[in-house]
CSV table of C-alpha atoms and ligand atoms in Angstrom, one decimal:
chain,number,residue,atom,x,y,z
D,54,MET,CA,-5.7,6.5,24.7
D,55,LEU,CA,-7.2,6.5,21.2
D,56,LYS,CA,-4.8,4.4,19.2
D,57,ARG,CA,-3.9,5.4,15.6
D,58,ILE,CA,-5.3,2.1,14.6
D,59,ASP,CA,-7.1,-0.5,16.7
D,60,LEU,CA,-7.6,-3.9,15.1
D,61,THR,CA,-8.9,-5.5,18.3
D,62,ARG,CA,-12.3,-3.9,17.6
D,63,ASP,CA,-12.5,-5.5,14.2
D,64,TYR,CA,-11.8,-8.9,15.7
D,65,ARG,CA,-14.4,-8.5,18.5
D,66,ARG,CA,-17.0,-7.5,15.9
D,67,TYR,CA,-16.4,-10.3,13.4
D,68,ARG,CA,-15.1,-13.0,15.7
D,69,GLU,CA,-17.6,-15.6,14.7
D,70,GLU,CA,-16.9,-15.3,11.0
D,71,TYR,CA,-13.1,-15.4,11.5
D,72,GLN,CA,-13.3,-18.3,13.9
D,73,GLN,CA,-15.4,-20.4,11.5
D,74,ALA,CA,-13.1,-19.7,8.6
D,75,ILE,CA,-10.0,-20.6,10.6
D,76,GLU,CA,-11.7,-23.8,11.9
D,77,LEU,CA,-12.4,-25.0,8.3
D,78,VAL,CA,-8.7,-24.6,7.3
D,79,CYS,CA,-7.6,-26.4,10.5
D,80,LYS,CA,-10.1,-29.3,10.0
D,81,GLU,CA,-8.8,-29.9,6.5
D,82,SER,CA,-5.2,-28.9,7.4
D,83,ALA,CA,-5.1,-26.8,4.2
D,84,PHE,CA,-2.2,-24.8,5.6
D,85,SER,CA,0.3,-23.9,2.8
D,86,GLY,CA,-1.4,-22.6,-0.3
D,87,GLY,CA,-4.3,-25.0,-1.0
D,88,LYS,CA,-8.0,-24.6,-1.3
D,89,TYR,CA,-8.6,-21.5,0.9
D,90,ALA,CA,-5.6,-19.6,-0.5
D,91,ASP,CA,-6.8,-20.5,-4.1
D,92,GLN,CA,-10.4,-19.5,-3.3
D,93,PHE,CA,-9.2,-16.1,-2.0
D,94,ASP,CA,-7.2,-15.6,-5.2
D,95,ARG,CA,-10.3,-16.0,-7.3
D,96,GLU,CA,-12.3,-13.7,-5.1
D,97,PHE,CA,-9.6,-11.0,-5.0
D,98,ALA,CA,-9.2,-11.1,-8.8
D,99,ALA,CA,-12.9,-10.6,-9.2
D,100,PHE,CA,-12.8,-7.7,-6.7
D,101,CYS,CA,-10.0,-6.0,-8.6
D,102,GLY,CA,-11.7,-6.6,-12.0
D,103,VAL,CA,-8.8,-8.6,-13.4
D,104,PRO,CA,-8.6,-12.2,-14.6
D,105,TYR,CA,-5.7,-13.2,-12.3
D,106,ALA,CA,-4.6,-12.7,-8.8
D,107,THR,CA,-2.0,-14.9,-7.1
D,108,GLY,CA,-1.5,-14.8,-3.4
D,109,VAL,CA,2.0,-14.5,-1.9
D,110,ASN,CA,3.4,-14.3,1.7
D,111,ASN,CA,3.6,-10.5,1.9
D,112,GLY,CA,3.6,-7.2,-0.1
D,113,THR,CA,7.3,-7.0,-0.5
D,114,THR,CA,7.5,-10.4,-2.1
D,115,ALA,CA,4.4,-9.4,-4.3
D,116,LEU,CA,6.6,-6.6,-5.7
D,117,HIS,CA,9.6,-8.9,-6.0
D,118,CYS,CA,7.5,-11.4,-8.0
D,119,ALA,CA,6.2,-8.6,-10.3
D,120,MET,CA,9.8,-7.6,-11.0
D,121,MET,CA,10.8,-11.2,-11.7
D,122,ALA,CA,7.7,-11.8,-13.9
D,123,LEU,CA,8.8,-8.8,-16.1
D,124,GLY,CA,12.3,-10.2,-16.3
D,125,ILE,CA,13.9,-7.2,-14.5
D,126,LYS,CA,17.6,-8.1,-13.8
D,127,ALA,CA,21.1,-6.8,-12.9
D,128,GLY,CA,22.0,-3.9,-15.2
D,129,ASP,CA,18.4,-2.6,-15.4
D,130,GLU,CA,16.9,0.5,-13.8
D,131,VAL,CA,13.4,0.9,-12.4
D,132,ILE,CA,11.9,4.3,-11.5
D,133,VAL,CA,10.3,4.5,-8.1
D,134,PRO,CA,9.0,7.4,-6.0
D,135,ALA,CA,11.3,8.8,-3.3
D,136,ASN,CA,8.2,9.1,-1.0
D,137,THR,CA,7.0,5.6,-0.4
D,138,TYR,CA,7.6,2.7,2.1
D,139,ILE,CA,11.0,1.3,1.4
D,140,ALA,CA,9.7,-2.1,0.2
D,141,THR,CA,8.8,-0.6,-3.2
D,142,ALA,CA,12.6,0.0,-3.7
D,143,TRP,CA,13.7,-3.3,-2.1
D,144,ALA,CA,11.8,-5.3,-4.8
D,145,VAL,CA,14.0,-3.7,-7.5
D,146,THR,CA,17.2,-4.2,-5.5
D,147,TYR,CA,16.4,-7.9,-4.9
D,148,THR,CA,16.6,-8.5,-8.7
D,149,GLY,CA,20.0,-6.8,-9.0
D,150,ALA,CA,18.5,-3.9,-10.8
D,151,VAL,CA,18.9,-0.3,-9.5
D,152,PRO,CA,16.0,1.8,-8.1
D,153,VAL,CA,16.0,5.3,-9.5
D,154,PHE,CA,14.2,7.7,-7.2
D,155,VAL,CA,11.9,10.4,-8.5
D,156,ASP,CA,10.5,13.3,-6.4
D,157,CYS,CA,6.9,13.6,-5.5
D,158,THR,CA,4.6,16.5,-6.4
D,159,ALA,CA,4.1,19.3,-3.8
D,160,ASP,CA,0.4,18.6,-3.5
D,161,THR,CA,-0.5,15.0,-4.1
D,162,TRP,CA,2.8,13.8,-2.5
D,163,GLU,CA,3.0,11.1,-5.1
D,164,ILE,CA,5.4,10.4,-8.0
D,165,ASP,CA,5.7,13.5,-10.1
D,166,PRO,CA,5.1,12.6,-13.8
D,167,GLU,CA,7.0,15.8,-14.8
D,168,ARG,CA,10.2,14.5,-13.2
D,169,ILE,CA,10.1,11.0,-14.7
D,170,GLU,CA,11.5,11.6,-18.2
D,171,GLU,CA,14.8,13.2,-17.0
D,172,LYS,CA,15.5,9.9,-15.1
D,173,ILE,CA,14.9,7.6,-18.1
D,174,THR,CA,18.1,6.0,-19.6
D,175,SER,CA,18.7,3.2,-22.0
D,176,ARG,CA,18.7,0.8,-19.0
D,177,THR,CA,15.3,1.8,-17.7
D,178,LYS,CA,12.8,-1.0,-17.9
D,179,ALA,CA,9.8,-0.1,-15.7
D,180,ILE,CA,8.2,2.5,-13.5
D,181,ILE,CA,6.6,1.5,-10.1
D,182,GLY,CA,3.9,4.0,-9.2
D,183,VAL,CA,2.6,3.9,-5.6
D,184,HIS,CA,-1.0,4.7,-4.7
D,185,LEU,CA,0.2,6.3,-1.5
D,186,TYR,CA,-2.0,6.7,1.6
D,187,GLY,CA,-4.8,5.2,-0.5
D,188,GLN,CA,-4.7,8.0,-3.1
D,189,PRO,CA,-4.2,6.8,-6.7
D,190,PHE,CA,-1.2,8.3,-8.4
D,191,ALA,CA,-1.4,10.2,-11.8
D,192,PHE,CA,-1.7,6.9,-13.7
D,193,GLY,CA,-2.7,8.4,-17.1
D,194,GLN,CA,0.4,10.7,-17.2
D,195,VAL,CA,2.7,8.0,-16.1
D,196,GLU,CA,1.3,5.5,-18.6
D,197,LYS,CA,1.7,8.0,-21.4
D,198,ILE,CA,5.4,8.5,-20.6
D,199,ALA,CA,5.9,4.7,-20.2
D,200,LYS,CA,4.3,4.0,-23.6
D,201,GLU,CA,6.5,6.6,-25.3
D,202,HIS,CA,9.7,4.9,-23.9
D,203,GLY,CA,8.6,1.3,-24.0
D,204,LEU,CA,8.5,0.8,-20.2
D,205,TYR,CA,6.2,-1.2,-18.0
D,206,VAL,CA,4.1,0.4,-15.3
D,207,VAL,CA,3.7,-1.6,-12.1
D,208,GLU,CA,1.3,-0.5,-9.4
D,209,ASP,CA,2.2,-0.7,-5.7
D,210,CYS,CA,-1.3,-1.0,-4.3
D,211,ALA,CA,-0.3,-1.9,-0.8
D,212,GLN,CA,-2.2,1.1,0.6
D,213,ALA,CA,-5.0,1.2,-1.9
D,214,HIS,CA,-7.3,-1.8,-1.9
D,215,GLY,CA,-10.5,-0.7,-3.7
D,216,ALA,CA,-9.2,2.8,-4.7
D,217,LYS,CA,-10.2,4.0,-8.1
D,218,TYR,CA,-8.6,6.0,-10.9
D,219,GLU,CA,-11.1,7.2,-13.5
D,220,GLY,CA,-13.5,4.6,-12.3
D,221,ARG,CA,-11.0,1.8,-12.7
D,222,MET,CA,-9.8,-0.3,-9.7
D,223,ALA,CA,-6.3,0.0,-8.3
D,224,GLY,CA,-4.6,-3.2,-9.4
D,225,SER,CA,-6.3,-3.2,-12.8
D,226,LEU,CA,-4.4,-0.3,-14.3
D,227,GLY,CA,-0.8,-1.3,-14.9
D,228,GLU,CA,1.0,-4.4,-16.2
D,229,LEU,CA,0.9,-5.9,-12.7
D,230,GLY,CA,-0.6,-4.7,-9.4
D,231,CYS,CA,1.0,-5.6,-6.0
D,232,PHE,CA,-0.9,-5.7,-2.8
D,233,SER,CA,0.0,-6.2,0.9
D,234,PHE,CA,-2.3,-7.6,3.5
D,235,TYR,CA,-0.1,-6.6,6.5
D,236,PRO,CA,-2.2,-6.0,9.6
D,237,GLY,CA,-3.5,-2.4,9.4
D,238,LYS,CA,-3.7,-2.3,5.6
D,239,ASN,CA,-7.2,-1.7,4.3
D,240,LEU,CA,-7.6,-5.5,3.8
D,241,TYR,CA,-5.4,-7.5,6.2
D,242,ALA,CA,-4.4,-11.0,7.2
D,243,PHE,CA,-3.8,-12.4,10.7
D,244,GLY,CA,-0.1,-12.3,10.0
D,245,GLU,CA,1.5,-11.6,6.6
D,246,GLY,CA,0.1,-11.8,3.1
D,247,GLY,CA,0.2,-10.2,-0.3
D,248,SER,CA,-1.1,-10.7,-3.9
D,249,VAL,CA,-0.2,-9.9,-7.4
D,250,THR,CA,-2.9,-9.0,-10.0
D,251,CYS,CA,-2.6,-9.0,-13.8
D,252,TYR,CA,-4.3,-9.6,-17.1
D,253,LYS,CA,-1.7,-11.8,-18.7
D,254,LYS,CA,-1.7,-15.5,-18.1
D,255,GLU,CA,2.0,-15.7,-18.7
D,256,TYR,CA,2.7,-13.5,-15.6
D,257,TYR,CA,0.3,-15.4,-13.5
D,258,ASP,CA,1.9,-18.7,-14.5
D,259,ALA,CA,5.4,-17.4,-14.0
D,260,ILE,CA,4.6,-16.1,-10.5
D,261,ASN,CA,2.9,-19.3,-9.5
D,262,VAL,CA,6.1,-21.1,-10.3
D,263,ILE,CA,8.4,-18.5,-8.7
D,264,LYS,CA,6.5,-18.5,-5.4
D,265,ASN,CA,6.4,-22.3,-5.3
D,266,GLN,CA,10.1,-23.1,-5.2
D,267,GLY,CA,10.4,-22.9,-9.0
D,268,CYS,CA,8.0,-25.8,-9.4
D,269,ARG,CA,5.0,-26.5,-11.6
D,270,VAL,CA,5.4,-30.2,-10.8
D,271,GLN,CA,6.6,-31.1,-7.4
D,272,TYR,CA,10.4,-31.7,-7.2
D,273,GLN,CA,10.8,-30.5,-10.8
D,274,HIS,CA,12.5,-27.1,-10.3
D,275,GLU,CA,12.4,-25.4,-13.7
D,276,ARG,CA,13.8,-22.1,-12.5
D,277,ILE,CA,15.3,-20.5,-9.4
D,278,GLY,CA,12.3,-20.2,-7.1
D,279,TYR,CA,11.3,-18.9,-3.7
D,280,ASN,CA,9.0,-20.0,-0.9
D,281,TYR,CA,6.6,-17.1,-1.2
D,282,ARG,CA,3.3,-18.9,-1.0
D,283,LEU,CA,0.2,-17.5,0.8
D,284,GLU,CA,-0.8,-19.5,3.9
D,285,GLY,CA,-4.2,-21.2,3.8
D,286,LEU,CA,-5.2,-19.6,7.2
D,287,GLN,CA,-4.4,-16.2,5.7
D,288,GLY,CA,-6.4,-16.9,2.6
D,289,ALA,CA,-9.5,-17.9,4.7
D,290,VAL,CA,-9.1,-14.8,7.0
D,291,LEU,CA,-8.7,-12.6,3.9
D,292,SER,CA,-11.9,-14.0,2.4
D,293,VAL,CA,-13.8,-12.9,5.5
D,294,GLY,CA,-12.2,-9.5,5.3
D,295,LEU,CA,-12.9,-9.1,1.6
D,296,ARG,CA,-16.6,-9.6,2.3
D,297,HIS,CA,-16.5,-6.6,4.6
D,298,LEU,CA,-14.0,-4.5,2.6
D,299,PRO,CA,-16.7,-2.4,0.9
D,300,GLU,CA,-18.3,-1.3,4.2
D,301,TRP,CA,-14.8,-0.7,5.7
D,302,THR,CA,-13.8,1.4,2.7
D,303,LYS,CA,-17.1,3.4,2.9
D,304,ARG,CA,-16.3,4.2,6.6
D,305,ARG,CA,-12.7,5.2,5.8
D,306,ILE,CA,-13.9,7.6,3.1
D,307,GLU,CA,-16.5,9.0,5.5
D,308,ILE,CA,-13.9,9.7,8.2
D,309,GLY,CA,-11.3,11.0,5.6
D,310,GLU,CA,-13.8,13.4,4.1
D,311,THR,CA,-14.9,14.5,7.6
D,312,TYR,CA,-11.3,15.4,8.5
D,313,LEU,CA,-10.8,17.2,5.2
D,314,ARG,CA,-14.0,19.2,5.8
D,315,GLU,CA,-13.7,19.9,9.5
D,316,ILE,CA,-10.0,20.3,10.3
D,317,ARG,CA,-9.9,24.0,9.7
D,318,ASN,CA,-6.5,24.9,11.3
D,319,PRO,CA,-4.2,26.7,8.8
D,320,ARG,CA,-1.2,25.0,10.5
D,321,PHE,CA,-2.1,21.8,8.6
D,322,THR,CA,-1.6,21.0,4.9
D,323,MET,CA,-3.4,18.0,3.6
D,324,GLN,CA,-2.9,15.7,0.6
D,325,ALA,CA,-4.6,16.8,-2.7
D,326,HIS,CA,-7.2,14.4,-4.1
D,327,PRO,CA,-7.6,15.0,-7.8
D,328,GLU,CA,-11.1,14.9,-9.3
D,329,ASN,CA,-10.5,11.8,-11.4
D,330,THR,CA,-9.6,9.6,-8.4
D,331,GLU,CA,-11.5,7.9,-5.6
D,332,PRO,CA,-9.1,7.5,-2.6
D,333,VAL,CA,-9.6,5.0,0.2
D,334,TYR,CA,-7.8,6.9,3.0
D,335,HIS,CA,-5.4,4.2,4.2
D,336,LEU,CA,-3.4,6.8,6.1
D,337,PHE,CA,-4.5,10.3,6.9
D,338,GLU,CA,-1.4,12.3,6.5
D,339,VAL,CA,-1.0,16.0,7.3
D,340,MET,CA,2.0,18.3,7.1
D,341,VAL,CA,2.7,20.4,10.1
D,342,GLU,CA,5.7,22.7,11.1
D,343,ASP,CA,7.0,20.5,13.9
D,344,PRO,CA,5.6,17.0,13.8
D,345,ALA,CA,7.4,15.9,17.0
D,346,ALA,CA,5.8,18.7,19.0
D,347,PHE,CA,2.4,17.9,17.4
D,348,LEU,CA,2.7,14.2,18.3
D,349,GLN,CA,3.5,15.1,21.9
D,350,TYR,CA,0.5,17.5,22.0
D,351,MET,CA,-1.8,14.9,20.6
D,352,ALA,CA,-0.5,12.3,23.1
D,353,ARG,CA,-1.4,14.7,25.9
D,354,GLN,CA,-4.9,14.8,24.5
D,355,GLY,CA,-5.0,11.0,24.6
D,356,ILE,CA,-4.6,10.6,20.9
D,357,GLU,CA,-1.9,8.5,19.3
D,358,CYS,CA,-0.4,9.7,16.0
D,359,HIS,CA,2.5,8.5,13.9
D,360,ARG,CA,4.6,9.5,10.9
D,361,HIS,CA,4.8,8.1,7.4
D,362,TYR,CA,7.6,8.4,6.5
D,363,PRO,CA,10.3,10.4,8.4
D,364,VAL,CA,13.2,9.5,6.0
D,365,PRO,CA,12.6,9.4,2.2
D,366,CYS,CA,13.9,6.3,0.4
D,367,HIS,CA,16.8,8.1,-1.4
D,368,LEU,CA,18.3,9.2,1.9
D,369,GLN,CA,18.1,5.9,3.7
D,370,LYS,CA,21.4,4.6,4.9
D,371,ALA,CA,20.8,1.3,3.1
D,372,TYR,CA,20.9,3.2,-0.2
D,373,ALA,CA,23.9,5.4,0.7
D,374,SER,CA,25.9,3.7,-2.1
D,375,LEU,CA,23.6,5.1,-4.7
D,376,GLY,CA,25.0,8.5,-3.9
D,377,TYR,CA,21.9,10.6,-3.4
D,378,ARG,CA,22.2,13.9,-1.5
D,379,GLU,CA,19.8,16.1,0.5
D,380,GLY,CA,18.2,18.4,-2.1
D,381,ASP,CA,17.9,15.7,-4.8
D,382,CYS,CA,14.1,15.2,-4.1
D,383,PRO,CA,13.1,18.4,-2.3
D,384,ASN,CA,9.3,17.7,-2.1
D,385,ALA,CA,9.8,14.3,-0.6
D,386,GLU,CA,12.4,15.7,1.8
D,387,PHE,CA,10.1,18.5,2.9
D,388,LEU,CA,7.2,16.0,3.4
D,389,ALA,CA,9.5,13.7,5.5
D,390,LYS,CA,10.4,16.5,7.8
D,391,HIS,CA,6.8,17.7,8.3
D,392,CYS,CA,4.5,14.6,8.0
D,393,ALA,CA,2.2,13.4,10.7
D,394,THR,CA,-0.5,10.6,10.6
D,395,LEU,CA,-3.8,11.0,12.3
D,396,PRO,CA,-5.8,8.0,13.6
D,397,LEU,CA,-8.1,6.5,11.0
D,398,PHE,CA,-9.6,3.0,10.9
D,399,PRO,CA,-13.1,1.8,10.1
D,400,GLU,CA,-14.1,1.0,13.7
D,401,MET,CA,-13.5,4.6,14.9
D,402,THR,CA,-16.6,6.1,16.5
D,403,GLN,CA,-18.0,9.5,15.5
D,404,GLU,CA,-17.1,10.7,19.0
D,405,GLU,CA,-13.5,9.7,18.4
D,406,VAL,CA,-13.4,11.3,15.0
D,407,GLY,CA,-14.8,14.5,16.6
D,408,ARG,CA,-12.1,14.4,19.3
D,409,VAL,CA,-9.3,14.2,16.7
D,410,ILE,CA,-10.8,17.1,14.8
D,411,GLU,CA,-11.3,19.2,17.9
D,412,ALA,CA,-7.7,18.5,19.1
D,413,CYS,CA,-6.3,19.5,15.7
D,414,ASN,CA,-8.4,22.7,15.5
D,415,ARG,CA,-7.2,23.7,19.0
D,416,TYR,CA,-3.5,23.1,18.1
D,417,GLN,CA,-1.4,26.3,18.5
D,418,GLY,CA,2.1,24.9,17.6
C,23,PLP,C1,3.1,-2.2,3.3
C,23,PLP,C2,3.7,-1.7,2.1
C,23,PLP,C3,4.6,-2.6,1.3
C,23,PLP,C4,5.1,-3.9,1.9
C,23,PLP,O1,4.2,-4.8,2.2
C,23,PLP,P1,4.5,-5.9,3.4
C,23,PLP,O2,3.3,-6.8,3.3
C,23,PLP,O3,4.7,-5.2,4.6
C,23,PLP,O4,5.8,-6.6,2.9
C,23,PLP,C5,5.0,-2.1,0.1
C,23,PLP,N1,4.7,-0.9,-0.3
C,23,PLP,C6,3.9,-0.1,0.3
C,23,PLP,C7,3.6,1.3,-0.2
C,23,PLP,C8,3.4,-0.4,1.6
C,23,PLP,O5,2.7,0.4,2.3
């Protein structure tokens, strides 16, 4: 069975480097935060082209920290896309503010700038845009609206390490950029990890205090804090990954572009990739009439597929109290009903890429 994503190949290939990095952390017992977490922060900031990156324990807490750094609180509203992983919305909810869901476009499947303004109220404080599936969202249009209304733009970069919008890196566009290093993300930890990037020292300082139990000085808790630190082992593993991220990204782009070019079956619709963006193909999503039948067909061909995401955020049971109805975000709802994810990871062989393409082109469903 070809798995949708197979991380064991990555480990086999870079085992020596990973083992050496882990050994150093263990020898020095630099486990919670510390030297190797700090070193990764500096490397990751340089990679993103920003002065500051601060490591946290996952992508969800990265988003939560960004909301807290901006002072988002109960009574506020934050605009988020209906088509995203739920954690984008959680971060808003954790602060006591309300996520306000905006539909995606019919072609890029990302936040629709045309639908943002109608959702802005006197309580709106920020917009979180998501570079979904590795495809940068329409940052320029979103930023223009935000400026007109005095709102912050935060980037959810959990699926877009190294993606570019008009030549600029994801994570260097908005007020703050939030990354996840969950296993399977373009850059990943051996466990959980995340990072927040920014230009302003005040945000960086605030998040360093928030993630460290509200302390700048040990046992002096100057604000309500959290234990959101990045582990040293994860920092060390991430530094190894970051060295290889450019080659991994190159291979993802190669595979993504091959799928776009060679899957010729009119039964599939693919995500649009606007000219001014350089996507990094975190997930290769297609729309198909009956995804359940398609997944079964692919499994019979020995190819594992998946779905991202079968229920849009605004219709999740957890958000029932917000009162959204079917029909409120029609593009996101249509996508949720029809989406399917093809295998894509850097260690896939050409033969496997070819098998996926051939199976898709033969699909009659
Ligand atoms: C993975 C992901 C997150 C959450 O990251 P975790 O590290 O799993 O907490 C947030 N937003 C998006 C778009 C994601 O894909």
